[in-house]
XYZ file of C-alpha atoms in Angstrom:
778
model
C 0.000 0.000 0.000
C 2.858 2.389 0.767
C 4.362 1.746 -2.658
C 1.052 2.400 -4.442
C 0.435 5.548 -2.404
C 3.960 6.842 -3.135
C 3.621 6.259 -6.861
C 0.243 7.947 -6.904
C 1.418 10.967 -4.958
C 4.541 11.351 -7.117
C 2.440 11.122 -10.278
C 0.041 13.759 -8.964
C 2.938 16.151 -8.141
C 4.571 15.579 -11.507
C 1.355 16.250 -13.424
C 0.602 19.391 -11.425
C 4.146 20.672 -11.990
C 3.854 20.005 -15.705
C 0.521 21.815 -15.850
C 1.972 24.733 -13.894
C 4.880 24.912 -16.323
C 2.448 25.148 -19.203
C 0.807 28.218 -17.705
C 3.944 29.930 -16.348
C 5.826 29.566 -19.623
C 2.840 30.580 -21.766
C 0.993 33.481 -20.208
C -1.834 34.416 -22.523
C -2.028 37.936 -23.808
C 1.549 39.032 -22.966
C 2.266 40.108 -26.523
C 0.963 39.477 -30.044
C 4.326 37.850 -30.693
C 3.420 35.010 -28.240
C -0.167 34.375 -29.368
C 0.751 31.770 -31.930
C 2.712 29.881 -29.299
C -0.179 30.032 -26.839
C -2.693 28.667 -29.338
C -0.392 25.842 -30.304
C -0.026 24.943 -26.623
C -3.803 24.852 -25.956
C -4.409 21.285 -27.133
C -1.334 20.134 -25.285
C -2.622 21.722 -22.044
C -6.012 20.009 -22.403
C -4.217 16.695 -23.017
C -2.294 17.122 -19.786
C -5.532 17.645 -17.857
C -7.114 14.555 -19.419
C -4.081 12.422 -18.576
C -4.169 13.750 -15.036
C -7.849 12.843 -14.653
C -7.218 9.350 -16.082
C -4.323 8.764 -13.697
C -6.446 9.790 -10.711
C -9.260 7.455 -11.826
C -6.781 4.576 -12.131
C -5.387 5.424 -8.704
C -8.913 5.232 -7.170
C -9.532 1.828 -8.743
C -6.279 0.482 -7.315
C -7.102 1.905 -3.886
C -10.533 0.230 -4.061
C -8.892 -3.139 -4.827
C -6.463 -2.550 -1.959
C -9.348 -1.825 0.453
C -11.196 -5.030 -0.494
C -7.996 -6.991 -0.076
C -7.497 -5.471 3.390
C -11.005 -6.520 4.542
C -10.626 -10.131 3.390
C -7.188 -10.946 4.802
C -5.038 -10.503 7.885
C -2.591 -8.396 5.894
C -1.489 -6.265 8.852
C -1.173 -8.826 11.554
C 2.490 -9.583 11.080
C 3.494 -5.974 10.550
C 1.804 -4.142 13.410
C 4.892 -4.237 15.583
C 6.930 -2.528 12.925
C 4.323 -0.221 11.306
C 1.703 1.010 13.773
C -1.661 1.590 12.105
C -2.072 5.055 13.582
C 0.671 6.344 11.248
C -1.640 5.961 8.194
C -4.935 7.531 7.223
C -7.783 4.981 6.908
C -8.286 3.816 3.322
C -11.813 5.226 3.259
C -10.542 8.716 4.191
C -7.844 8.545 1.519
C -10.420 7.520 -1.055
C -12.577 10.525 -0.168
C -9.608 12.904 -0.593
C -8.649 11.445 -3.958
C -12.249 11.656 -5.149
C -12.341 15.354 -4.124
C -9.092 16.025 -5.988
C -10.428 14.247 -9.068
C -13.583 16.355 -8.984
C -11.538 19.569 -8.649
C -9.317 18.551 -11.564
C -12.395 17.814 -13.629
C -13.776 21.303 -12.847
C -10.391 22.883 -13.674
C -10.302 21.018 -16.969
C -13.698 22.411 -17.956
C -12.690 25.988 -17.036
C -9.300 25.765 -18.763
C -11.003 24.389 -21.861
C -13.293 27.429 -21.891
C -10.336 29.796 -21.447
C -8.387 28.149 -24.247
C -11.370 28.297 -26.583
C -11.703 32.027 -25.899
C -7.952 32.463 -26.417
C -8.204 30.726 -29.779
C -10.904 33.185 -30.829
C -8.917 36.184 -29.531
C -5.786 34.840 -31.195
C -7.554 34.644 -34.515
C -8.694 38.260 -34.129
C -5.195 39.458 -33.238
C -3.666 37.295 -35.936
C -5.987 38.998 -38.358
C -4.770 42.353 -37.069
C -1.198 41.237 -37.576
C -1.828 40.404 -41.200
C -4.034 43.422 -41.927
C -1.865 46.290 -40.543
C -1.463 49.222 -42.903
C 1.408 51.657 -42.971
C 0.140 54.881 -41.327
C 0.397 58.144 -43.231
C 1.451 60.583 -40.559
C 3.395 63.738 -41.522
C 5.125 63.576 -38.130
C 6.736 60.299 -39.229
C 7.820 60.887 -42.844
C 10.305 57.999 -42.887
C 7.842 55.331 -41.742
C 6.856 53.975 -45.164
C 10.448 53.780 -46.349
C 11.542 51.983 -43.171
C 8.716 49.438 -43.509
C 9.765 48.790 -47.117
C 13.339 48.258 -45.934
C 12.151 45.841 -43.223
C 10.187 43.809 -45.768
C 13.323 43.215 -47.780
C 15.973 43.048 -45.053
C 14.446 42.017 -41.729
C 16.298 38.685 -41.828
C 19.660 40.397 -42.402
C 20.268 40.712 -38.646
C 19.048 38.337 -35.902
C 18.418 41.317 -33.634
C 15.128 42.044 -35.423
C 13.776 38.597 -34.506
C 15.074 39.192 -30.966
C 12.691 42.159 -30.752
C 9.783 40.096 -32.128
C 9.863 40.814 -35.863
C 8.471 37.782 -37.727
C 7.917 39.027 -41.285
C 4.375 40.384 -40.850
C 3.411 43.990 -41.434
C 2.304 44.479 -37.852
C 5.578 43.171 -36.448
C 7.415 45.692 -38.638
C 5.246 48.550 -37.392
C 5.469 47.465 -33.763
C 9.262 47.351 -34.002
C 9.529 50.679 -35.867
C 7.246 52.433 -33.363
C 8.269 50.860 -30.057
C 11.916 49.831 -30.475
C 12.910 52.408 -33.050
C 11.028 55.663 -33.517
C 10.239 55.993 -37.212
C 6.493 55.104 -37.057
C 3.611 56.243 -34.832
C 2.382 53.882 -32.083
C -0.357 51.482 -33.152
C -3.721 52.360 -31.527
C -4.537 48.748 -30.559
C -1.266 48.368 -28.647
C -1.582 48.841 -24.897
C 1.290 51.202 -24.034
C -0.261 53.034 -21.073
C 2.063 51.714 -18.395
C 3.697 54.732 -16.783
C 7.409 54.459 -16.136
C 8.506 55.499 -12.648
C 10.322 58.818 -12.556
C 14.064 58.358 -12.093
C 15.394 59.096 -8.619
C 17.511 62.219 -8.187
C 21.215 61.564 -8.852
C 23.293 60.841 -5.758
C 25.811 63.385 -4.582
C 29.457 62.815 -5.411
C 31.894 62.662 -2.513
C 35.667 62.611 -2.803
C 37.046 59.082 -2.447
C 40.343 58.005 -0.943
C 40.504 54.207 -1.210
C 42.459 53.760 -4.445
C 42.564 49.998 -3.847
C 38.960 49.887 -5.100
C 40.038 51.583 -8.315
C 42.815 49.038 -8.861
C 40.215 46.265 -8.561
C 38.012 47.985 -11.140
C 40.865 48.203 -13.647
C 41.322 44.436 -13.614
C 44.211 42.233 -14.705
C 45.410 40.174 -17.624
C 47.280 42.765 -19.707
C 50.715 44.351 -19.337
C 49.113 47.695 -20.155
C 46.768 47.397 -17.189
C 49.662 46.439 -14.928
C 51.569 49.514 -16.113
C 48.615 51.809 -15.353
C 48.051 50.292 -11.910
C 51.733 50.727 -11.017
C 51.526 54.367 -12.049
C 48.405 54.959 -9.934
C 50.055 53.333 -6.899
C 53.239 55.376 -7.404
C 51.328 58.686 -7.494
C 48.719 57.704 -4.897
C 49.842 60.091 -2.153
C 50.044 63.037 -4.543
C 46.564 62.278 -5.846
C 45.139 62.084 -2.322
C 46.748 65.358 -1.230
C 45.477 67.076 -4.373
C 41.944 65.746 -3.812
C 41.913 67.155 -0.276
C 43.061 70.569 -1.527
C 40.387 70.676 -4.230
C 37.729 69.594 -1.742
C 38.657 72.541 0.469
C 38.664 74.860 -2.529
C 35.128 73.822 -3.548
C 33.919 74.487 0.035
C 31.321 71.745 0.170
C 29.734 72.612 -3.163
C 27.231 69.928 -4.152
C 28.229 67.784 -7.133
C 26.120 65.160 -8.893
C 27.639 61.708 -9.047
C 27.888 60.471 -12.636
C 27.725 56.868 -13.811
C 30.719 56.647 -16.121
C 31.871 53.913 -18.486
C 35.579 53.939 -19.370
C 36.176 51.840 -22.486
C 39.837 51.805 -23.567
C 39.339 50.704 -27.154
C 42.968 50.453 -28.221
C 43.522 47.717 -25.614
C 40.799 45.433 -27.008
C 41.790 42.352 -28.961
C 39.582 43.482 -31.859
C 41.689 46.626 -32.331
C 44.930 44.637 -32.187
C 46.030 45.742 -28.698
C 49.347 46.895 -30.130
C 50.356 48.613 -26.888
C 50.383 45.753 -24.378
C 53.186 43.760 -26.087
C 55.287 46.947 -26.314
C 55.008 47.983 -22.676
C 58.118 46.026 -21.788
C 59.942 46.986 -24.986
C 60.014 50.738 -24.667
C 57.067 51.456 -26.924
C 55.135 54.746 -26.649
C 53.440 54.843 -23.270
C 51.965 58.350 -23.395
C 48.423 57.091 -24.017
C 48.576 54.703 -21.068
C 50.013 57.427 -18.828
C 47.048 59.620 -19.734
C 44.447 56.860 -19.257
C 45.877 55.956 -15.843
C 45.597 59.582 -14.748
C 42.049 59.931 -16.117
C 40.972 56.839 -14.171
C 42.523 58.172 -10.968
C 40.944 61.624 -11.351
C 37.433 60.339 -12.116
C 37.568 57.913 -9.194
C 38.857 60.441 -6.655
C 36.171 62.931 -7.690
C 33.634 60.393 -6.434
C 32.001 59.111 -9.609
C 30.719 55.569 -10.200
C 32.993 53.842 -12.738
C 32.966 50.762 -14.951
C 36.158 49.908 -16.844
C 36.259 47.731 -19.974
C 39.092 46.631 -22.239
C 37.134 44.020 -24.203
C 34.373 44.233 -26.777
C 32.347 41.556 -24.984
C 32.294 43.582 -21.753
C 31.396 46.727 -23.686
C 28.386 45.009 -25.261
C 27.287 43.663 -21.896
C 27.497 47.045 -20.134
C 25.682 48.872 -22.928
C 22.895 46.276 -23.305
C 23.608 45.430 -26.952
C 20.990 43.007 -28.403
C 22.239 39.807 -30.082
C 22.954 40.240 -33.752
C 25.105 42.351 -36.019
C 24.587 45.750 -34.424
C 21.692 47.161 -36.480
C 19.169 47.413 -33.626
C 19.091 49.943 -30.768
C 20.055 49.031 -27.228
C 17.607 46.871 -25.295
C 17.305 49.440 -22.472
C 18.107 53.119 -21.923
C 21.842 53.772 -21.651
C 22.790 53.301 -17.976
C 25.759 55.712 -18.148
C 25.799 59.494 -17.965
C 29.221 59.663 -19.608
C 31.422 57.351 -21.672
C 35.147 57.987 -21.950
C 36.725 56.152 -24.869
C 39.144 56.590 -27.783
C 38.779 56.420 -31.551
C 38.919 52.607 -31.527
C 36.194 52.454 -28.884
C 34.131 55.056 -30.728
C 34.150 52.868 -33.836
C 33.180 49.804 -31.800
C 30.295 51.649 -30.169
C 28.963 52.870 -33.502
C 29.174 49.348 -34.919
C 27.229 47.699 -32.070
C 24.807 50.351 -30.764
C 22.729 50.796 -33.925
C 20.515 53.882 -33.843
C 21.272 54.300 -30.148
C 24.737 55.589 -31.046
C 23.259 58.689 -32.660
C 20.898 59.124 -29.715
C 23.580 58.847 -27.022
C 26.731 60.133 -28.710
C 26.338 63.426 -26.868
C 27.445 61.541 -23.729
C 30.735 60.400 -25.275
C 34.131 61.936 -24.476
C 36.891 60.918 -26.881
C 40.467 60.808 -25.598
C 42.271 62.050 -28.698
C 46.039 62.527 -28.414
C 46.564 64.986 -31.276
C 43.097 66.501 -31.574
C 40.331 66.680 -34.185
C 39.664 69.993 -35.864
C 36.075 70.963 -36.822
C 36.834 70.835 -40.563
C 37.660 67.132 -40.205
C 34.848 66.387 -37.765
C 31.928 67.501 -39.967
C 31.294 64.628 -42.377
C 29.657 66.549 -45.238
C 32.127 69.421 -45.091
C 35.147 67.122 -44.815
C 33.981 65.187 -47.879
C 33.292 68.289 -49.965
C 36.476 70.168 -49.004
C 39.007 67.328 -48.949
C 39.372 67.069 -45.152
C 38.210 63.459 -44.953
C 40.611 61.112 -43.115
C 40.515 57.684 -41.518
C 39.761 59.159 -38.095
C 37.457 62.151 -38.591
C 33.867 62.928 -39.686
C 32.051 61.931 -36.479
C 29.822 65.030 -36.322
C 30.436 65.391 -32.582
C 30.745 68.703 -30.812
C 34.483 69.464 -31.242
C 34.905 69.967 -27.502
C 33.894 66.314 -26.980
C 37.411 65.449 -28.175
C 39.916 65.651 -25.319
C 43.616 66.089 -26.022
C 46.905 65.410 -24.273
C 48.128 68.988 -24.778
C 46.182 72.206 -25.480
C 46.751 71.983 -29.242
C 43.586 73.858 -30.073
C 40.771 75.363 -27.994
C 38.355 73.697 -30.445
C 38.928 70.546 -28.396
C 38.914 70.163 -24.620
C 42.329 69.894 -23.015
C 42.379 66.732 -20.866
C 46.121 66.387 -20.177
C 47.885 64.107 -17.691
C 50.059 64.633 -14.598
C 53.735 64.706 -13.817
C 55.239 63.947 -10.449
C 55.572 66.916 -8.110
C 58.577 67.420 -5.851
C 58.527 68.634 -2.285
C 60.994 71.212 -0.987
C 63.444 68.599 0.273
C 63.494 66.793 -3.058
C 63.916 70.026 -4.991
C 66.883 71.041 -2.854
C 68.442 67.595 -3.194
C 68.156 67.768 -6.978
C 69.749 71.210 -7.165
C 72.714 70.109 -5.084
C 73.271 66.833 -6.951
C 72.931 67.863 -10.590
C 75.745 66.743 -12.864
C 76.232 69.632 -15.289
C 77.970 67.417 -17.848
C 75.312 64.692 -18.019
C 72.720 64.429 -20.811
C 69.865 61.946 -21.355
C 68.511 61.337 -24.846
C 64.725 61.333 -25.355
C 63.893 58.080 -27.158
C 63.489 54.429 -26.160
C 63.626 53.000 -29.679
C 66.869 52.535 -31.602
C 65.327 53.985 -34.776
C 65.207 57.426 -33.148
C 69.021 57.476 -32.960
C 69.629 56.729 -36.634
C 71.126 59.615 -38.597
C 71.880 61.619 -35.429
C 75.617 60.839 -35.286
C 76.600 64.438 -36.079
C 74.608 65.910 -33.147
C 75.742 63.175 -30.802
C 79.393 63.781 -31.685
C 79.066 67.498 -30.848
C 77.196 66.732 -27.632
C 79.826 64.148 -26.649
C 82.491 66.858 -26.659
C 80.838 68.464 -23.644
C 78.644 65.899 -21.936
C 78.384 62.270 -20.935
C 75.468 60.842 -22.939
C 72.981 58.392 -21.433
C 70.228 56.449 -23.196
C 67.289 54.255 -22.215
C 66.957 52.206 -25.409
C 65.268 48.824 -25.152
C 67.340 45.875 -26.345
C 67.482 42.136 -26.062
C 70.681 40.573 -24.764
C 71.495 38.876 -28.064
C 70.906 42.085 -30.086
C 72.440 45.235 -28.584
C 70.940 48.492 -29.932
C 72.607 50.415 -32.726
C 73.801 53.409 -30.708
C 77.290 54.918 -30.643
C 79.813 53.231 -28.370
C 80.307 56.386 -26.260
C 76.626 56.326 -25.206
C 75.930 54.711 -21.845
C 72.724 52.828 -22.476
C 70.723 51.738 -19.422
C 68.133 49.789 -21.378
C 64.483 50.164 -20.604
C 64.140 51.480 -17.044
C 61.183 51.275 -14.670
C 59.549 54.651 -14.128
C 61.132 55.183 -10.704
C 64.668 54.500 -11.976
C 64.096 56.724 -15.004
C 63.092 59.539 -12.638
C 66.314 59.067 -10.679
C 68.313 59.336 -13.909
C 66.577 62.598 -14.812
C 67.247 64.014 -11.351
C 70.988 63.701 -11.946
C 71.061 64.881 -15.553
C 71.470 68.478 -16.646
C 70.101 68.095 -20.161
C 67.256 66.131 -21.720
C 67.634 66.238 -25.490
C 65.130 65.324 -28.184
C 65.904 64.454 -31.797
C 62.513 65.253 -33.294
C 60.486 62.204 -32.297
C 58.286 61.203 -30.495
C 56.032 64.217 -30.847
C 54.475 65.838 -27.802
C 54.970 63.050 -25.282
C 54.948 63.362 -21.476
C 58.691 62.754 -20.974
C 59.874 66.369 -21.591
C 57.522 67.643 -18.879
C 58.815 64.972 -16.502
C 62.392 66.012 -17.271
C 61.670 69.721 -16.706
C 59.878 68.844 -13.457
C 63.067 67.062 -12.353
C 65.288 70.060 -13.023
C 66.489 69.254 -16.563
C 66.749 71.658 -19.460
C 64.928 70.334 -22.512
C 66.696 70.892 -25.830
C 64.678 70.210 -28.986
C 64.869 70.717 -32.730
C 63.102 73.468 -34.629
C 61.480 72.017 -37.748
C 62.331 73.853 -40.940
C 60.102 73.524 -42.830
C 57.490 72.837 -40.121
C 55.969 69.342 -40.111
C 52.398 68.725 -41.239
C 50.275 66.150 -43.019
C 51.505 67.651 -46.285
C 55.157 66.802 -45.781
C 55.424 64.244 -43.004
C 54.144 60.682 -42.880
C 53.430 60.717 -39.149
C 50.699 63.375 -39.448
C 49.190 61.989 -42.648
C 45.666 60.708 -42.047
C 45.239 62.407 -38.679
C 42.135 64.625 -38.394
C 44.120 67.819 -38.024
C 46.142 70.084 -40.279
C 47.560 71.606 -37.095
C 46.252 74.952 -38.290
C 45.639 75.526 -34.619
C 49.220 74.908 -33.556
C 50.337 77.040 -30.683
C 52.382 79.262 -32.944
C 49.215 80.125 -34.856
C 50.451 78.590 -38.093
C 49.267 75.474 -39.832
C 52.212 73.222 -39.041
C 54.169 71.819 -36.100
C 57.275 73.958 -35.697
C 59.061 71.814 -33.093
C 59.019 68.415 -31.438
C 57.046 69.721 -28.461
C 55.117 72.962 -29.241
C 53.587 73.149 -25.741
C 57.029 73.176 -24.112
C 58.239 75.761 -26.601
C 55.332 78.198 -26.246
C 53.977 77.692 -22.719
C 57.261 77.081 -20.872
C 60.151 78.365 -23.010
C 63.568 79.513 -21.817
C 65.434 78.870 -19.600
C 63.738 75.466 -19.224
C 63.160 74.820 -22.945
C 65.495 75.587 -25.818
C 64.402 75.201 -29.436
C 67.225 75.428 -31.973
C 67.968 74.611 -35.593
C 69.839 71.293 -35.528
C 70.964 71.858 -39.110
C 73.050 74.754 -37.848
C 75.964 73.132 -35.990
C 77.185 76.424 -34.550
C 73.764 77.296 -33.077
C 73.444 73.769 -31.686
C 76.873 73.832 -30.035
C 76.384 77.354 -28.628
C 73.089 76.258 -27.039
C 74.798 73.326 -25.281
C 77.512 75.580 -23.866
C 74.951 78.084 -22.560
C 72.761 75.358 -21.053
C 75.715 73.948 -19.119
C 76.216 77.336 -17.456
C 72.519 77.967 -16.809
C 70.984 77.143 -13.442
C 67.320 76.132 -13.476
C 64.937 75.018 -10.762
C 62.549 72.103 -11.228
C 59.395 73.443 -12.846
C 55.952 71.924 -13.468
C 53.007 73.876 -14.943
C 50.037 73.828 -12.580
C 47.761 72.278 -15.228
C 49.964 69.158 -15.219
C 49.810 68.666 -11.462
C 47.330 66.278 -9.847
C 45.350 69.183 -8.451
C 45.296 70.932 -11.826
C 43.943 67.851 -13.589
C 41.336 67.189 -10.884
C 40.211 70.805 -11.126
C 39.896 70.612 -14.909
C 37.973 67.315 -15.044
C 35.664 68.457 -12.235
C 34.768 71.555 -14.258
C 34.168 69.566 -17.443
C 31.887 67.035 -15.760
C 29.837 69.610 -13.916
C 29.484 72.135 -16.750
C 29.916 70.532 -20.173
C 26.526 69.405 -21.492
C 26.445 68.374 -25.149
C 22.985 66.789 -24.950
C 21.237 70.150 -24.503
C 21.882 71.850 -27.824
C 21.661 75.564 -28.421
C 19.625 76.785 -31.376
C 21.689 77.144 -34.570
C 22.026 80.482 -36.336
C 19.157 81.200 -38.707
C 19.879 82.125 -42.330
C 18.285 85.393 -43.433
C 15.738 83.548 -45.608
C 14.312 81.796 -42.536
C 13.464 85.089 -40.879
C 10.156 86.811 -41.342
C 10.397 90.367 -42.736
C 8.433 91.526 -39.732
C 10.875 89.984 -37.299
C 13.383 92.284 -35.670
C 16.730 90.949 -34.547
C 17.125 91.099 -30.787
C 19.562 93.744 -29.610
C 23.154 92.573 -29.519
C 24.385 91.619 -26.042
C 27.811 92.967 -27.012
C 29.116 96.482 -26.583
C 32.175 98.372 -27.767
C 35.009 98.457 -25.243
C 35.962 101.849 -23.729
C 39.033 102.098 -25.997
C 36.939 101.025 -29.022
C 39.361 98.231 -29.989
C 37.092 95.249 -29.398
C 33.697 94.125 -28.117
C 32.814 92.944 -24.627
C 29.642 91.633 -23.004
C 27.360 94.548 -22.329
C 26.794 95.274 -18.609
C 23.092 95.757 -19.351
C 22.689 92.447 -21.213
C 21.152 89.516 -19.390
C 23.321 86.567 -18.375
C 22.326 82.941 -18.345
C 23.630 81.584 -15.007
C 23.904 78.101 -16.563
C 26.118 79.292 -19.437
C 29.640 77.959 -19.291
C 32.112 79.564 -19.627
C 30.420 82.659 -18.131
C 29.618 85.137 -20.892
C 31.156 88.103 -19.122
C 34.604 86.616 -19.844
C 34.026 87.168 -23.601
C 36.010 89.614 -25.732
C 35.612 89.890 -29.527
C 38.684 90.742 -31.583
C 39.249 90.900 -35.343
C 42.220 88.899 -36.655
C 44.830 89.894 -39.163
C 44.614 88.158 -42.528
C 47.404 85.674 -41.771
C 46.347 84.848 -38.238
C 44.054 82.163 -36.864
C 41.836 83.057 -33.932
C 44.152 81.032 -31.728
C 47.013 83.426 -32.327
C 44.807 86.528 -32.348
C 43.551 85.815 -28.841
C 47.029 84.897 -27.556
C 48.372 88.255 -28.738
C 45.954 89.890 -26.298
C 46.775 87.542 -23.412
C 43.573 85.569 -23.962
C 42.403 82.162 -25.207
C 40.038 81.505 -28.109
C 36.714 80.138 -26.832
C 34.683 78.354 -29.577
C 31.472 78.119 -27.513
C 31.180 81.927 -27.800
C 31.036 81.945 -31.607
C 27.222 81.866 -31.471
C 27.230 85.413 -30.063
C 29.425 86.668 -32.910
C 27.550 85.052 -35.786
C 25.342 88.068 -36.492
C 25.457 90.870 -39.006
C 25.049 93.413 -36.194
C 28.473 92.462 -34.803
C 30.176 93.609 -38.021
C 28.401 96.946 -37.713
C 29.441 97.322 -34.071
C 33.070 96.835 -35.137
C 32.649 99.451 -37.912
C 33.127 96.837 -40.620
C 31.420 97.671 -43.903
C 29.381 94.810 -45.391
C 28.057 95.421 -48.898
C 26.748 91.837 -48.766
C 26.324 89.205 -46.056
C 26.151 85.489 -46.818
C 25.565 82.363 -44.727
C 27.871 79.503 -45.791
C 29.535 76.376 -44.418
C 33.142 77.332 -43.821
C 35.329 76.690 -40.773
C 36.834 80.201 -41.114
C 33.504 82.022 -40.698
C 32.363 84.466 -39.386
C 34.830 86.594 -41.335
C 35.097 89.567 -43.654
C 36.836 89.969 -47.010
C 37.737 93.629 -46.564
C 38.995 94.331 -50.053
C 35.525 93.633 -51.485
C 33.454 94.450 -48.364
C 31.864 90.997 -48.255
C 30.877 89.540 -44.894
C 30.275 85.870 -44.186
C 28.396 84.149 -41.361
C 28.552 80.507 -40.330
C 25.736 78.248 -41.517
C 26.811 75.107 -39.595
C 27.488 75.457 -35.835
C 29.687 72.321 -35.790
C 32.169 74.220 -37.985
C 32.798 77.050 -35.531
C 36.589 76.832 -35.225
C 39.455 78.709 -33.637
C 41.790 76.998 -36.132
C 42.753 78.144 -39.589
C 43.337 81.302 -41.572
C 43.202 82.530 -45.138
C 44.946 85.559 -46.587
C 41.578 86.650 -47.998
C 39.774 86.971 -44.652
C 39.922 88.744 -41.346
C 38.136 86.563 -38.829
C 35.856 87.481 -35.917
C 37.449 85.807 -32.890
C 35.789 85.051 -29.530
C 38.380 85.269 -26.750
C 38.261 84.793 -22.985
C 40.532 85.123 -19.976
C 42.034 82.070 -18.238
C 43.210 80.981 -14.829
C 46.919 81.272 -14.147
C 48.516 77.942 -15.022
C 45.163 76.516 -16.196
C 44.565 77.556 -19.805
C 41.473 75.311 -20.134
C 39.429 77.304 -17.582
C 38.464 80.947 -17.372
C 38.950 82.799 -14.104
C 35.378 82.126 -12.959
C 34.993 78.720 -14.594
C 35.622 76.500 -11.588
């Protein structure tokens, strides 16, 4: 009897579980995409109920046989000692329970059958709707018909469409195009009334101090990551001191905590990860230095970070649907900001579908050499010959963040160099070896063809190198050079602290090492390029999205190996000479040996300077709230009067300033009262024009200049005024009295000049040692 009862109970549980699975897996009415599945499962569900009823009936028959057998025999007599009868329910009671269950199952079967019949009828109605949908003609959705036509022909081209429920019917196309994408109006028979809860207010950011958490976030598995973690650990105390100083400076000001994704695209396997294998071989490490410092700054400022160096992790964090990247993300983007590079930008565009265009305003691109507006605007770059492998993204130019302040068109991100305390500075001054020089360059190729300079230098100084080499292949450097091989960062710093001179031979361009050398009390000697280097005459710059028309000298080419050091630091710390002139080169070495210099580090390359800069960017830069573009004259009604200009002539009548009576938007950044409007000379870019007046060109202010009234205020005669796409506008051709205004806001640019034009230039002041921020920009 126990065996029969056990089998019966197990069967009952199994059948109930199976029936429950039918209903939990197939909830009727969830979506039109599941109706066909539900209808197909109806007969199967009824079959399960019938089998359950049959099994219960069989179980009752067996129990009845068992009861009759119990009445006619002494079945229990020998077992009472081992199995007391009071442990079991009487057979009659069990029979009553089973009969009740059977009756309930029979009632359930009848009700389920009614439900399934109704579902079949509803399914047929909805199925008819699915096959009878018509493409709506709504002027608010002009692309709907074309998108439906595309879906008819190509919906199987990417599995992501089926993932979102597309099955080849007209209604599935319209549901997808109205609810997943946004090209068609919502269908009236779709129930979309569920209100989404309003998002909670963002949490407040608080300065963090536990850098061990950051090291965990960075992860392991790559030499590049190990290099960055070592750098963060080495500078940890300086970072923490700088964070405390900035916290005091901000005086408890409330800051919103941002959810930030850091995707280092050049370290992914899909991009080749060319840097990791070269970390131990002296390859260029400037990018990894900068990324390590960005990670440290964002973390210390108190923001919530996610770090990825693989495409798989990127897809997971973004919520990319399965397929080939044609569909939008499955959910709203969970990040306020995304810091990446050009490789990561390409990967995001490939896998985010239409969501990339929607969310690209949240992207910040770490771009070593910069991207000028002429290369960024896709249509303009194609028409004017500025198209390259890396440009035409149609981002706001200030979304690109550079290693050095090449051009104000981009945001200056930078990196940090190690600061020295008073004791260290005094030790360096007393232990400098005036006859010791270190050559800038870890690769043997940099030394080739430099024998003439090295021979002159060897007459006065002991020459040291840090060229990577393998034991079986010594580097091809002169025998009189003392080569240390590739040194860890700490040992390299010690070498610089002894040396008097750090000398560059033209490459690498604009790396961090010269600043490190100057910060350790070295004089940096570099070559002046004649002719200057550019994409027109040098392979290194070819294909990069910049003509360097915004170089610090105001010209269109790079005039030295490190323009920032030349223009922002200069003598006595930086000497730029013509290496083709042996006499000038030798005279510079003699003078440098006699010159005493103190260690020097620009404030913007300190930990505090970088924290200050990134804090300001995060709190004030908003590229998702766009300002209205300038209107061409044809778009204006004749009855409309232009609003009065917010600009006024300066007291000395040389330039325009923000009028004291004009209103100020407190959210505007930089603050508008820092604006000054100057007119350039014909051979000067706005970059140089502003620098001549001790100011910095500010591209976000161009929108205030892009008006005909501004020409009149500056007493410029305009016989005609035209709106055109040109990265040099607004400008005036004085010889013919023709004035030009900018038609495309993305082309507002501080870079570039033409001998035909004098440009209107928006300039602003800047904080001492912090060229990226105006005096009131923090």
